[in-house]
């Protein structure tokens, strides 16, 4: 997040408490603090726009979600592989002399 800026966000992607506050917020007015499972928040709605709910838009959103999920899975697999293949040797100062 950029200083708390969520940019344009789909209300359906938010927890219910946040979604409700956003729906009731007046544009350009900072809300009173409210709590969600993620902590305390204040909210200022800077603008509203209609969402594209056409079939094509839903398909693009679904493809994006699947692509992101696959990317995350591949990233985790790659990181696990790198960790498994890593060789770490720890050398403590003076350990060579103590072994003699």
Short mmCIF file of N, CA and C in Angstrom, two decimals:
data_model
loop_
_atom_site.label_atom_id
_atom_site.label_comp_id
_atom_site.label_asym_id
_atom_site.label_seq_id
_atom_site.Cartn_x
_atom_site.Cartn_y
_atom_site.Cartn_z
N UNK A 1 0.83 -1.19 0.00
CA UNK A 1 0.00 0.00 0.00
C UNK A 1 0.87 1.24 0.00
N UNK A 2 0.35 2.25 -0.60
CA UNK A 2 1.07 3.50 -0.72
C UNK A 2 0.53 4.49 0.29
N UNK A 3 1.06 4.46 1.52
CA UNK A 3 0.58 5.37 2.55
C UNK A 3 -0.87 5.11 2.91
N UNK A 4 -1.34 3.89 2.73
CA UNK A 4 -2.72 3.57 3.02
C UNK A 4 -3.66 3.74 1.84
N UNK A 5 -3.14 4.19 0.70
CA UNK A 5 -3.97 4.40 -0.49
C UNK A 5 -4.30 3.05 -1.12
N UNK A 6 -5.58 2.71 -1.17
CA UNK A 6 -6.00 1.44 -1.75
C UNK A 6 -6.22 1.52 -3.25
N UNK A 7 -6.17 2.74 -3.80
CA UNK A 7 -6.47 2.96 -5.21
C UNK A 7 -7.91 2.53 -5.46
N UNK A 8 -8.28 2.23 -6.69
CA UNK A 8 -9.64 1.77 -6.96
C UNK A 8 -9.77 0.35 -6.43
N UNK A 9 -10.84 0.08 -5.73
CA UNK A 9 -11.00 -1.23 -5.12
C UNK A 9 -12.44 -1.70 -5.30
N UNK A 10 -12.60 -3.00 -5.54
CA UNK A 10 -13.92 -3.61 -5.65
C UNK A 10 -14.41 -3.88 -4.23
N UNK A 11 -15.53 -3.30 -3.83
CA UNK A 11 -16.03 -3.51 -2.46
C UNK A 11 -16.20 -4.99 -2.11
N UNK A 12 -16.49 -5.83 -3.09
CA UNK A 12 -16.68 -7.26 -2.81
C UNK A 12 -15.39 -7.95 -2.40
N UNK A 13 -14.25 -7.29 -2.58
CA UNK A 13 -12.98 -7.88 -2.19
C UNK A 13 -12.60 -7.52 -0.75
N UNK A 14 -13.47 -6.78 -0.07
CA UNK A 14 -13.17 -6.30 1.28
C UNK A 14 -13.98 -7.06 2.33
N UNK A 15 -13.50 -7.01 3.57
CA UNK A 15 -14.25 -7.62 4.67
C UNK A 15 -15.54 -6.82 4.87
N UNK A 16 -16.60 -7.45 5.39
CA UNK A 16 -17.90 -6.78 5.50
C UNK A 16 -17.87 -5.45 6.24
N UNK A 17 -17.11 -5.36 7.34
CA UNK A 17 -17.08 -4.10 8.10
C UNK A 17 -16.52 -2.96 7.25
N UNK A 18 -15.48 -3.24 6.50
CA UNK A 18 -14.85 -2.21 5.66
C UNK A 18 -15.80 -1.84 4.52
N UNK A 19 -16.42 -2.85 3.92
CA UNK A 19 -17.35 -2.62 2.82
C UNK A 19 -18.52 -1.75 3.26
N UNK A 20 -19.04 -2.01 4.46
CA UNK A 20 -20.16 -1.22 4.99
C UNK A 20 -19.75 0.23 5.23
N UNK A 21 -18.59 0.42 5.83
CA UNK A 21 -18.10 1.78 6.07
C UNK A 21 -17.90 2.52 4.75
N UNK A 22 -17.36 1.83 3.76
CA UNK A 22 -17.11 2.46 2.46
C UNK A 22 -18.43 2.84 1.79
N UNK A 23 -19.42 1.97 1.89
CA UNK A 23 -20.72 2.24 1.26
C UNK A 23 -21.40 3.45 1.90
N UNK A 24 -21.22 3.62 3.21
CA UNK A 24 -21.89 4.70 3.93
C UNK A 24 -21.09 5.99 3.99
N UNK A 25 -19.83 5.96 3.58
CA UNK A 25 -18.97 7.14 3.67
C UNK A 25 -19.37 8.18 2.62
N UNK A 26 -19.37 9.43 3.04
CA UNK A 26 -19.60 10.52 2.10
C UNK A 26 -18.28 10.80 1.39
N UNK A 27 -18.37 11.09 0.12
CA UNK A 27 -17.17 11.36 -0.67
C UNK A 27 -16.46 12.59 -0.12
N UNK A 28 -15.14 12.44 0.11
CA UNK A 28 -14.32 13.55 0.58
C UNK A 28 -14.35 13.78 2.08
N UNK A 29 -15.05 12.92 2.83
CA UNK A 29 -15.14 13.07 4.29
C UNK A 29 -14.46 11.87 4.94
N UNK A 30 -13.57 12.13 5.89
CA UNK A 30 -12.86 11.06 6.60
C UNK A 30 -13.81 10.46 7.64
N UNK A 31 -13.90 9.13 7.66
CA UNK A 31 -14.79 8.44 8.60
C UNK A 31 -14.20 8.46 10.01
N UNK A 32 -15.04 8.13 10.96
CA UNK A 32 -14.55 7.89 12.32
C UNK A 32 -13.79 6.56 12.29
N UNK A 33 -12.86 6.36 13.21
CA UNK A 33 -12.12 5.09 13.25
C UNK A 33 -13.09 3.91 13.41
N UNK A 34 -12.80 2.83 12.71
CA UNK A 34 -13.59 1.61 12.84
C UNK A 34 -12.65 0.41 12.84
N UNK A 35 -13.13 -0.69 13.41
CA UNK A 35 -12.28 -1.86 13.60
C UNK A 35 -12.74 -3.00 12.71
N UNK A 36 -11.76 -3.72 12.13
CA UNK A 36 -12.01 -4.97 11.42
C UNK A 36 -11.09 -6.02 12.02
N UNK A 37 -11.12 -7.21 11.49
CA UNK A 37 -10.23 -8.27 11.98
C UNK A 37 -8.76 -7.94 11.72
N UNK A 38 -8.50 -6.94 10.87
CA UNK A 38 -7.13 -6.57 10.54
C UNK A 38 -6.63 -5.37 11.34
N UNK A 39 -7.48 -4.81 12.19
CA UNK A 39 -7.06 -3.67 13.01
C UNK A 39 -8.00 -2.50 12.85
N UNK A 40 -7.49 -1.32 13.20
CA UNK A 40 -8.27 -0.08 13.15
C UNK A 40 -8.01 0.65 11.84
N UNK A 41 -9.06 1.32 11.36
CA UNK A 41 -8.97 2.01 10.07
C UNK A 41 -9.72 3.33 10.13
N UNK A 42 -9.30 4.26 9.29
CA UNK A 42 -10.10 5.43 8.92
C UNK A 42 -10.16 5.40 7.40
N UNK A 43 -11.19 5.99 6.86
CA UNK A 43 -11.44 5.86 5.43
C UNK A 43 -11.89 7.19 4.86
N UNK A 44 -11.37 7.52 3.70
CA UNK A 44 -11.87 8.67 2.95
C UNK A 44 -12.10 8.21 1.52
N UNK A 45 -13.33 8.28 1.07
CA UNK A 45 -13.67 7.92 -0.30
C UNK A 45 -13.40 9.14 -1.17
N UNK A 46 -12.47 9.01 -2.09
CA UNK A 46 -12.10 10.13 -2.96
C UNK A 46 -12.90 10.16 -4.25
N UNK A 47 -13.49 9.04 -4.61
CA UNK A 47 -14.30 8.99 -5.82
C UNK A 47 -15.01 7.66 -5.91
N UNK A 48 -16.00 7.61 -6.74
CA UNK A 48 -16.76 6.37 -6.97
C UNK A 48 -16.91 6.20 -8.48
N UNK A 49 -16.94 4.95 -8.90
CA UNK A 49 -17.19 4.67 -10.31
C UNK A 49 -17.94 3.36 -10.42
N UNK A 50 -18.67 3.22 -11.49
CA UNK A 50 -19.43 1.99 -11.73
C UNK A 50 -18.46 0.89 -12.13
N UNK A 51 -18.77 -0.31 -11.74
CA UNK A 51 -17.92 -1.44 -12.12
C UNK A 51 -18.43 -2.05 -13.41
N UNK A 52 -17.54 -2.64 -14.13
CA UNK A 52 -17.88 -3.33 -15.37
C UNK A 52 -18.26 -4.75 -15.01
N UNK A 53 -19.54 -5.07 -15.06
CA UNK A 53 -19.99 -6.40 -14.65
C UNK A 53 -20.42 -7.25 -15.85
N UNK A 54 -19.89 -6.92 -17.01
CA UNK A 54 -20.20 -7.72 -18.19
C UNK A 54 -19.54 -9.09 -18.06
N UNK A 55 -20.01 -10.00 -18.86
CA UNK A 55 -19.45 -11.36 -18.85
C UNK A 55 -17.96 -11.33 -19.18
N UNK A 56 -17.58 -10.49 -20.13
CA UNK A 56 -16.17 -10.39 -20.51
C UNK A 56 -15.33 -9.89 -19.34
N UNK A 57 -15.83 -8.91 -18.60
CA UNK A 57 -15.08 -8.38 -17.46
C UNK A 57 -14.93 -9.45 -16.38
N UNK A 58 -15.99 -10.21 -16.13
CA UNK A 58 -15.92 -11.28 -15.13
C UNK A 58 -14.92 -12.36 -15.55
N UNK A 59 -14.91 -12.68 -16.84
CA UNK A 59 -13.95 -13.67 -17.33
C UNK A 59 -12.52 -13.18 -17.17
N UNK A 60 -12.29 -11.90 -17.48
CA UNK A 60 -10.95 -11.33 -17.33
C UNK A 60 -10.52 -11.34 -15.87
N UNK A 61 -11.46 -11.02 -14.98
CA UNK A 61 -11.14 -11.02 -13.55
C UNK A 61 -10.82 -12.44 -13.09
N UNK A 62 -11.60 -13.42 -13.54
CA UNK A 62 -11.35 -14.81 -13.16
C UNK A 62 -9.99 -15.28 -13.68
N UNK A 63 -9.66 -14.91 -14.92
CA UNK A 63 -8.36 -15.28 -15.48
C UNK A 63 -7.23 -14.64 -14.69
N UNK A 64 -7.43 -13.41 -14.28
CA UNK A 64 -6.41 -12.72 -13.49
C UNK A 64 -6.20 -13.41 -12.15
N UNK A 65 -7.29 -13.79 -11.50
CA UNK A 65 -7.19 -14.48 -10.21
C UNK A 65 -6.44 -15.81 -10.39
N UNK A 66 -6.81 -16.56 -11.42
CA UNK A 66 -6.15 -17.85 -11.65
C UNK A 66 -4.68 -17.68 -12.00
N UNK A 67 -4.36 -16.67 -12.82
CA UNK A 67 -2.97 -16.41 -13.19
C UNK A 67 -2.15 -16.04 -11.95
N UNK A 68 -2.72 -15.19 -11.09
CA UNK A 68 -2.01 -14.80 -9.87
C UNK A 68 -1.81 -15.99 -8.95
N UNK A 69 -2.82 -16.83 -8.84
CA UNK A 69 -2.71 -18.01 -7.99
C UNK A 69 -1.62 -18.95 -8.51
N UNK A 70 -1.60 -19.16 -9.82
CA UNK A 70 -0.58 -20.03 -10.43
C UNK A 70 0.81 -19.43 -10.23
N UNK A 71 0.93 -18.12 -10.40
CA UNK A 71 2.21 -17.44 -10.19
C UNK A 71 2.69 -17.67 -8.76
N UNK A 72 1.79 -17.48 -7.78
CA UNK A 72 2.16 -17.66 -6.37
C UNK A 72 2.60 -19.10 -6.10
N UNK A 73 1.89 -20.07 -6.69
CA UNK A 73 2.27 -21.48 -6.51
C UNK A 73 3.66 -21.75 -7.09
N UNK A 74 3.91 -21.24 -8.29
CA UNK A 74 5.21 -21.46 -8.93
C UNK A 74 6.32 -20.76 -8.16
N UNK A 75 6.04 -19.58 -7.64
CA UNK A 75 7.03 -18.85 -6.85
C UNK A 75 7.40 -19.64 -5.60
N UNK A 76 6.39 -20.17 -4.91
CA UNK A 76 6.65 -20.95 -3.70
C UNK A 76 7.45 -22.22 -4.02
N UNK A 77 7.12 -22.87 -5.13
CA UNK A 77 7.86 -24.06 -5.55
C UNK A 77 9.32 -23.71 -5.83
N UNK A 78 9.55 -22.62 -6.54
CA UNK A 78 10.90 -22.18 -6.87
C UNK A 78 11.68 -21.83 -5.60
N UNK A 79 11.06 -21.09 -4.68
CA UNK A 79 11.73 -20.73 -3.43
C UNK A 79 12.08 -21.98 -2.61
N UNK A 80 11.16 -22.93 -2.55
CA UNK A 80 11.40 -24.18 -1.83
C UNK A 80 12.57 -24.93 -2.45
N UNK A 81 12.62 -24.95 -3.78
CA UNK A 81 13.71 -25.63 -4.48
C UNK A 81 15.05 -24.96 -4.19
N UNK A 82 15.09 -23.66 -4.21
CA UNK A 82 16.33 -22.93 -3.91
C UNK A 82 16.78 -23.22 -2.49
N UNK A 83 15.86 -23.22 -1.55
CA UNK A 83 16.22 -23.51 -0.15
C UNK A 83 16.74 -24.93 0.00
N UNK A 84 16.07 -25.88 -0.68
CA UNK A 84 16.50 -27.28 -0.59
C UNK A 84 17.90 -27.49 -1.17
N UNK A 85 18.26 -26.72 -2.18
CA UNK A 85 19.56 -26.88 -2.84
C UNK A 85 20.64 -26.00 -2.23
N UNK A 86 20.28 -25.17 -1.29
CA UNK A 86 21.25 -24.24 -0.71
C UNK A 86 22.22 -24.99 0.21
N UNK A 87 23.46 -24.54 0.20
CA UNK A 87 24.48 -25.07 1.09
C UNK A 87 25.00 -23.91 1.92
N UNK A 88 24.89 -24.04 3.22
CA UNK A 88 25.33 -22.97 4.11
C UNK A 88 26.38 -23.54 5.05
N UNK A 89 27.52 -22.89 5.10
CA UNK A 89 28.59 -23.29 6.01
C UNK A 89 28.83 -22.14 6.97
N UNK A 90 28.70 -22.42 8.25
CA UNK A 90 28.88 -21.38 9.27
C UNK A 90 30.27 -21.54 9.87
N UNK A 91 31.05 -20.49 9.80
CA UNK A 91 32.40 -20.51 10.37
C UNK A 91 32.45 -19.49 11.50
N UNK A 92 32.66 -20.00 12.70
CA UNK A 92 32.76 -19.13 13.86
C UNK A 92 34.21 -18.72 14.07
N UNK A 93 34.44 -17.48 14.45
CA UNK A 93 35.82 -17.03 14.69
C UNK A 93 36.47 -17.87 15.79
N UNK A 94 37.66 -18.37 15.54
CA UNK A 94 38.39 -19.14 16.54
C UNK A 94 37.99 -20.59 16.62
N UNK A 95 37.04 -21.05 15.83
CA UNK A 95 36.60 -22.44 15.90
C UNK A 95 37.69 -23.39 15.42
N UNK A 96 38.51 -22.98 14.47
CA UNK A 96 39.60 -23.82 13.97
C UNK A 96 40.62 -24.10 15.08
N UNK A 97 40.94 -23.12 15.88
CA UNK A 97 41.92 -23.27 16.95
C UNK A 97 41.36 -24.13 18.07
N UNK A 98 40.08 -24.02 18.36
CA UNK A 98 39.48 -24.80 19.44
C UNK A 98 39.42 -26.28 19.09
N UNK A 99 39.33 -26.61 17.81
CA UNK A 99 39.24 -28.00 17.38
C UNK A 99 40.59 -28.71 17.49
N UNK A 100 41.69 -27.98 17.59
CA UNK A 100 43.02 -28.60 17.63
C UNK A 100 43.41 -29.03 19.00
#
